[in-house]
Each structure stands twice: as C-alpha cells, then as structure tokens.
Short mmCIF file of C-alpha atoms in Angstrom, two decimals:
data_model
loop_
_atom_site.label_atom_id
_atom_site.label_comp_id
_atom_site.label_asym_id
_atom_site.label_seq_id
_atom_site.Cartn_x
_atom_site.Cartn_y
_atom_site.Cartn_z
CA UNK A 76 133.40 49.55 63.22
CA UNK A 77 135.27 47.12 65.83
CA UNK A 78 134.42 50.15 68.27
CA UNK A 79 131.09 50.51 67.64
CA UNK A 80 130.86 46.14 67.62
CA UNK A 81 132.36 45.61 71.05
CA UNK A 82 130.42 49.02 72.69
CA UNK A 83 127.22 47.43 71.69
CA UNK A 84 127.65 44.11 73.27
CA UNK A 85 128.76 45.84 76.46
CA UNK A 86 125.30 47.94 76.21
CA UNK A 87 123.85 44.12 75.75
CA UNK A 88 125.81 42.93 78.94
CA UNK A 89 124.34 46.02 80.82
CA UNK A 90 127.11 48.11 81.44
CA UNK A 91 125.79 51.54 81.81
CA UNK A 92 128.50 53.95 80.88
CA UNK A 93 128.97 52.06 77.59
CA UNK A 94 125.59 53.99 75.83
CA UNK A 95 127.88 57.23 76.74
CA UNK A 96 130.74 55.92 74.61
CA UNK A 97 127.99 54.70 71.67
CA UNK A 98 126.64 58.04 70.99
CA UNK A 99 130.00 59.84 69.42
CA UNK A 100 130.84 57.00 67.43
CA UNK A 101 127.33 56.80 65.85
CA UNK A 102 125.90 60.30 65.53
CA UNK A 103 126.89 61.19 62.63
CA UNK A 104 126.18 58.39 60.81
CA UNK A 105 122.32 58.51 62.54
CA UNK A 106 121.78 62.45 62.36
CA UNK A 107 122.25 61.92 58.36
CA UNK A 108 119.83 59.26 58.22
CA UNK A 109 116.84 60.89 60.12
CA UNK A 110 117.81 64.23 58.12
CA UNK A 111 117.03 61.85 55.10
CA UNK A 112 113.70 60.33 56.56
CA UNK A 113 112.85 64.16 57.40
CA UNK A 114 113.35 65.28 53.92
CA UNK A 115 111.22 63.09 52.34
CA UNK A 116 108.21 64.32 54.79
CA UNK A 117 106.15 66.93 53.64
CA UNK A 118 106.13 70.68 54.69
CA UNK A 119 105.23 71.60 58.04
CA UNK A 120 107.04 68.73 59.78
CA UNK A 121 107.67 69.77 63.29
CA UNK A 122 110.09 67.34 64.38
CA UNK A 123 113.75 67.93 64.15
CA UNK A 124 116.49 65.58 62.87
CA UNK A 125 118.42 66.22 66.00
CA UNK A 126 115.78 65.52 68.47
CA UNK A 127 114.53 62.77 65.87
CA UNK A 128 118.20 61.13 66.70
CA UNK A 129 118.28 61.43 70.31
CA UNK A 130 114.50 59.97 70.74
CA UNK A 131 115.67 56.78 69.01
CA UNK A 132 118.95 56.48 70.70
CA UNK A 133 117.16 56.79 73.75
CA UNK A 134 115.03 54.10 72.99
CA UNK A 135 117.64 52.14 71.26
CA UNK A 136 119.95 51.85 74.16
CA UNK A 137 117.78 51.68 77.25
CA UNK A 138 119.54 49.49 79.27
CA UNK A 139 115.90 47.63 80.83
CA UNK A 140 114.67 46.64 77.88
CA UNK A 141 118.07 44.17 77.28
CA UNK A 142 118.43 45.16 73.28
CA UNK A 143 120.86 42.63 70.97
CA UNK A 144 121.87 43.70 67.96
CA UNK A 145 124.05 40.93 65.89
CA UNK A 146 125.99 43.71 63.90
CA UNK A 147 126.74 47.13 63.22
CA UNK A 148 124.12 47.35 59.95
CA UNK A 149 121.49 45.44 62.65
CA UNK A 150 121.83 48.23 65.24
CA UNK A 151 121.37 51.12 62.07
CA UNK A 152 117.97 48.99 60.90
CA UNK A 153 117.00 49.13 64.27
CA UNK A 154 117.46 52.95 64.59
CA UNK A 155 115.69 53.12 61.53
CA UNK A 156 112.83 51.45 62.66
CA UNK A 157 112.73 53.53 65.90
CA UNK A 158 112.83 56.17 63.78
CA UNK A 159 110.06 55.32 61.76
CA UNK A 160 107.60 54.71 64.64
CA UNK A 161 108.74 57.95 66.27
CA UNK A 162 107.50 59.63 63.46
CA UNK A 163 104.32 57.15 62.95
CA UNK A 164 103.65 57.94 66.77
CA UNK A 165 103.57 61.69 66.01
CA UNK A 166 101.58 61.61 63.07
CA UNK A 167 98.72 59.78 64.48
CA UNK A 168 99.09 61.95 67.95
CA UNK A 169 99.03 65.29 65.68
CA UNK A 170 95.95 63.90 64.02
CA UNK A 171 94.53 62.68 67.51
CA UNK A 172 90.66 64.67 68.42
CA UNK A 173 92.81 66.01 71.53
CA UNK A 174 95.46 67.86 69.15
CA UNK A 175 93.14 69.31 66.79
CA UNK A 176 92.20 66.01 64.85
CA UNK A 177 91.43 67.28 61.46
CA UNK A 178 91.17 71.01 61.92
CA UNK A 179 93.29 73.46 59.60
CA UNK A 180 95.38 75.52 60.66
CA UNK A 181 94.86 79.56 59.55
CA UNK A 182 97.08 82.20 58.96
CA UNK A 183 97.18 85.19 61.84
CA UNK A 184 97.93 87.32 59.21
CA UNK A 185 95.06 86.46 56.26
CA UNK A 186 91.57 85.25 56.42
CA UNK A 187 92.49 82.38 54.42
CA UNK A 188 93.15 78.83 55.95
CA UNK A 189 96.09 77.47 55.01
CA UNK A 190 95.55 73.76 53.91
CA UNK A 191 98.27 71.21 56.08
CA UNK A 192 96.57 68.12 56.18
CA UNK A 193 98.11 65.24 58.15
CA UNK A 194 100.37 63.32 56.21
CA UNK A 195 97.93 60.32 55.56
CA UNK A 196 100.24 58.67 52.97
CA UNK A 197 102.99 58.16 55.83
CA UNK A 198 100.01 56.50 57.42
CA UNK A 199 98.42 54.38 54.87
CA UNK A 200 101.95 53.56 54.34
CA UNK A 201 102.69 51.95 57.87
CA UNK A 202 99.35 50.32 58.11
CA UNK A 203 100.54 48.51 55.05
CA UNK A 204 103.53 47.60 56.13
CA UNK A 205 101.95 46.27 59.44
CA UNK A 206 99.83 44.20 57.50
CA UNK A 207 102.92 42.68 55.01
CA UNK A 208 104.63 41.76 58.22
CA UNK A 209 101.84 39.84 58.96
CA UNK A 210 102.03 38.06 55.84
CA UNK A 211 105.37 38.41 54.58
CA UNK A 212 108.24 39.84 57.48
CA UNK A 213 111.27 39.54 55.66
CA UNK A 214 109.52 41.54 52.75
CA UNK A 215 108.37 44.31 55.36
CA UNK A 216 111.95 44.39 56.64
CA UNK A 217 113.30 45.25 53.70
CA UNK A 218 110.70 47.97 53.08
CA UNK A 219 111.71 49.80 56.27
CA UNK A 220 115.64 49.04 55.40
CA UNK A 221 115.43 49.99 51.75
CA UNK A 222 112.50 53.32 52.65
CA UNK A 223 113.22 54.33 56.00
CA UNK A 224 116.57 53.10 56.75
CA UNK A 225 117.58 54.38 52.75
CA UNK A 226 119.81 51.78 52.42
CA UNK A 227 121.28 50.45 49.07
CA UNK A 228 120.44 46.43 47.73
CA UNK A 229 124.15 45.76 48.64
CA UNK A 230 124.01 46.52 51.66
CA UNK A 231 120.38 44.83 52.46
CA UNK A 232 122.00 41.81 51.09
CA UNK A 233 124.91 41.82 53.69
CA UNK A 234 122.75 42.41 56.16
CA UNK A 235 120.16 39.86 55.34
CA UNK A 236 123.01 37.66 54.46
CA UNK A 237 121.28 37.10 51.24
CA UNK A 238 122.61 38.10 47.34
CA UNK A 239 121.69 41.27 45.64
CA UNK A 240 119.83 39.51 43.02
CA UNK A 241 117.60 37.77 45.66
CA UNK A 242 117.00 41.25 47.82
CA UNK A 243 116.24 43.00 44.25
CA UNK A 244 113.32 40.30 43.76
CA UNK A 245 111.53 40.70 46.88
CA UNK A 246 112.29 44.31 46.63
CA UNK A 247 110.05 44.13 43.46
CA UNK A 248 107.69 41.53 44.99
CA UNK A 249 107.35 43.94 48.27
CA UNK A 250 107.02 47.16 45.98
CA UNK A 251 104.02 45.34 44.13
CA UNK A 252 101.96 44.80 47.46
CA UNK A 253 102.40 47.61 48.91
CA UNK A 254 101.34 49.63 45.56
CA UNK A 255 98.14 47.25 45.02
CA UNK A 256 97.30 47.80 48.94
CA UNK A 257 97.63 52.04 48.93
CA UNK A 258 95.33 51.47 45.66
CA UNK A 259 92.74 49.56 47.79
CA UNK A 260 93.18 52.25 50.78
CA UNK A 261 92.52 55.40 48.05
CA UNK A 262 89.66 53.66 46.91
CA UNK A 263 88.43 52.97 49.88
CA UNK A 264 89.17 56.88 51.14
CA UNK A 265 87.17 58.37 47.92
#
C-alpha cells in the first residue's frame, strides 16, 4: 500500500516511468473488479475484463490530464468510475443508428432472430445517477462506490471519512431515489 501511495504521487508530479511501475502493483486488484462489473452485465457483453482494465488505466494515468488521487481507496473509486463510463460509452455507441441502433441480431444458422436488446437498465441507471449528482453528489458517489466499485459500507466509510452508520443511511436514502426515478423512466418507456 506505501508502494502503490508514493507511485501515485510521482504519476501526480509527472514522472513518466512511474505509470510503468503502477500497473503490477494494481492489476490484480483492478482485473477482479471489472470481472465483477462484467458479471453483473447481461449476456452478450462484448467487452473483456482485461481490455476493460487496461482502457481505464489508460485513462487513469495519462500523464496530461494531471490526475490526484488523495489515497489508495481514491485511486480504486476512480478506476471504478472509469470503468463505469467505459462501459456507459459502449452501450450507448452499440445502440448508436451507425452500429445498428435497435436492430436484432439473427442467427446464421436459424430463421429465428435472436432477441439481445441493448442493456437499457445500465442506461436508465446512469442517467439517474447523472441526475442525483446533480442534486445530491455525495449520494451518487456512493452509488458508483457501493454498485460499480462493489465496495463494502466499511470501506465507503474510510474512504468518505465518514461512520458506517452514516454511509448505511444515505446508502438507503440513495437506494430510494434511484428506485422511485427507474419507476418514473418504466413508466415513461411503456
């Protein structure tokens, strides 16, 4: 952890050999969580966890756009996050007129067409979350910690710097908005 501590403020200083000496430390620890966030999409995901990893390194340690991260658990949010739009970016590109928008896919082998529609939820989901931000940031925050980043109250609360009991009530709070806004996007979808 001291490692990982003093090779991110040297990536924040500008040095560029010290992304090189990030990656090994870190890999693991980021390969598990976007093979988490991948299992929780739905079939037909094209993405890999391994090229899901190196996308958001990439664009967690470019060196121009002067990244700080205040701690080890601040730099793994942050790779959540960039994992999260990654995958936001490619749902919405996938569903894009100029990839096939809402077409189906069909079988080579049957007449049939085998239903894959785009993962809307995942949508819905961020467009939510955009819009808590807006209202509420430390609530959305902890969304994409507790969701996307998978981790535990505990550990929210250390990185927050705020108790468990406190994280567990806007936890419940955050839960309770988002579920009241999906209802309001299904009904506005049927």
């Amino acid at each position: 952890m001291n490692d990982v501590t003093r090779i991110l403020s040297a990536i924040e200083e500008g040095d560029p050999h010290a992304a090189e000496q990030l990656l090994p430390l870190v890999y693991d620890e980021l390969r598990k969580l976007a093979a988490a966030r991948l299992a929780q999409e739905k079939p037909g995901q094209t993405l890999q966890a391994t090229a899901l990893v190196h996308e958001a390194y990439v664009r967690l340690v470019d060196v121009d756009q002067g990244q700080r991260w205040n701690s080890r658990g601040h730099f793994f949010a942050a790779a959540a996050e960039s994992m999260r739009r990654i995958l936001i970016d490619q749902l919405r590109r996938k569903g894009s007129q100029r990839h096939g928008g809402a077409r189906r896919r069909c079988e080579l082998a049957d007449d049939d067409l085998v239903d894959l529609p785009l993962n809307d939820e995942l949508i819905d989901l961020d467009d939510a979350l955009s819009k808590l931000g807006a209202n509420d940031p430390q609530a959305a925050e902890l969304v994409k910690l507790r969701v996307f980043a998978g981790m535990t109250v505990e550990e929210i609360a250390e990185v927050q710097g705020k108790s468990p009991r406190t994280v567990k009530r806007n936890w419940a709070y955050a839960r309770a908005w988002l579920g009241r806004e999906l209802a309001a996007y299904d009904q506005r979808k049927s």
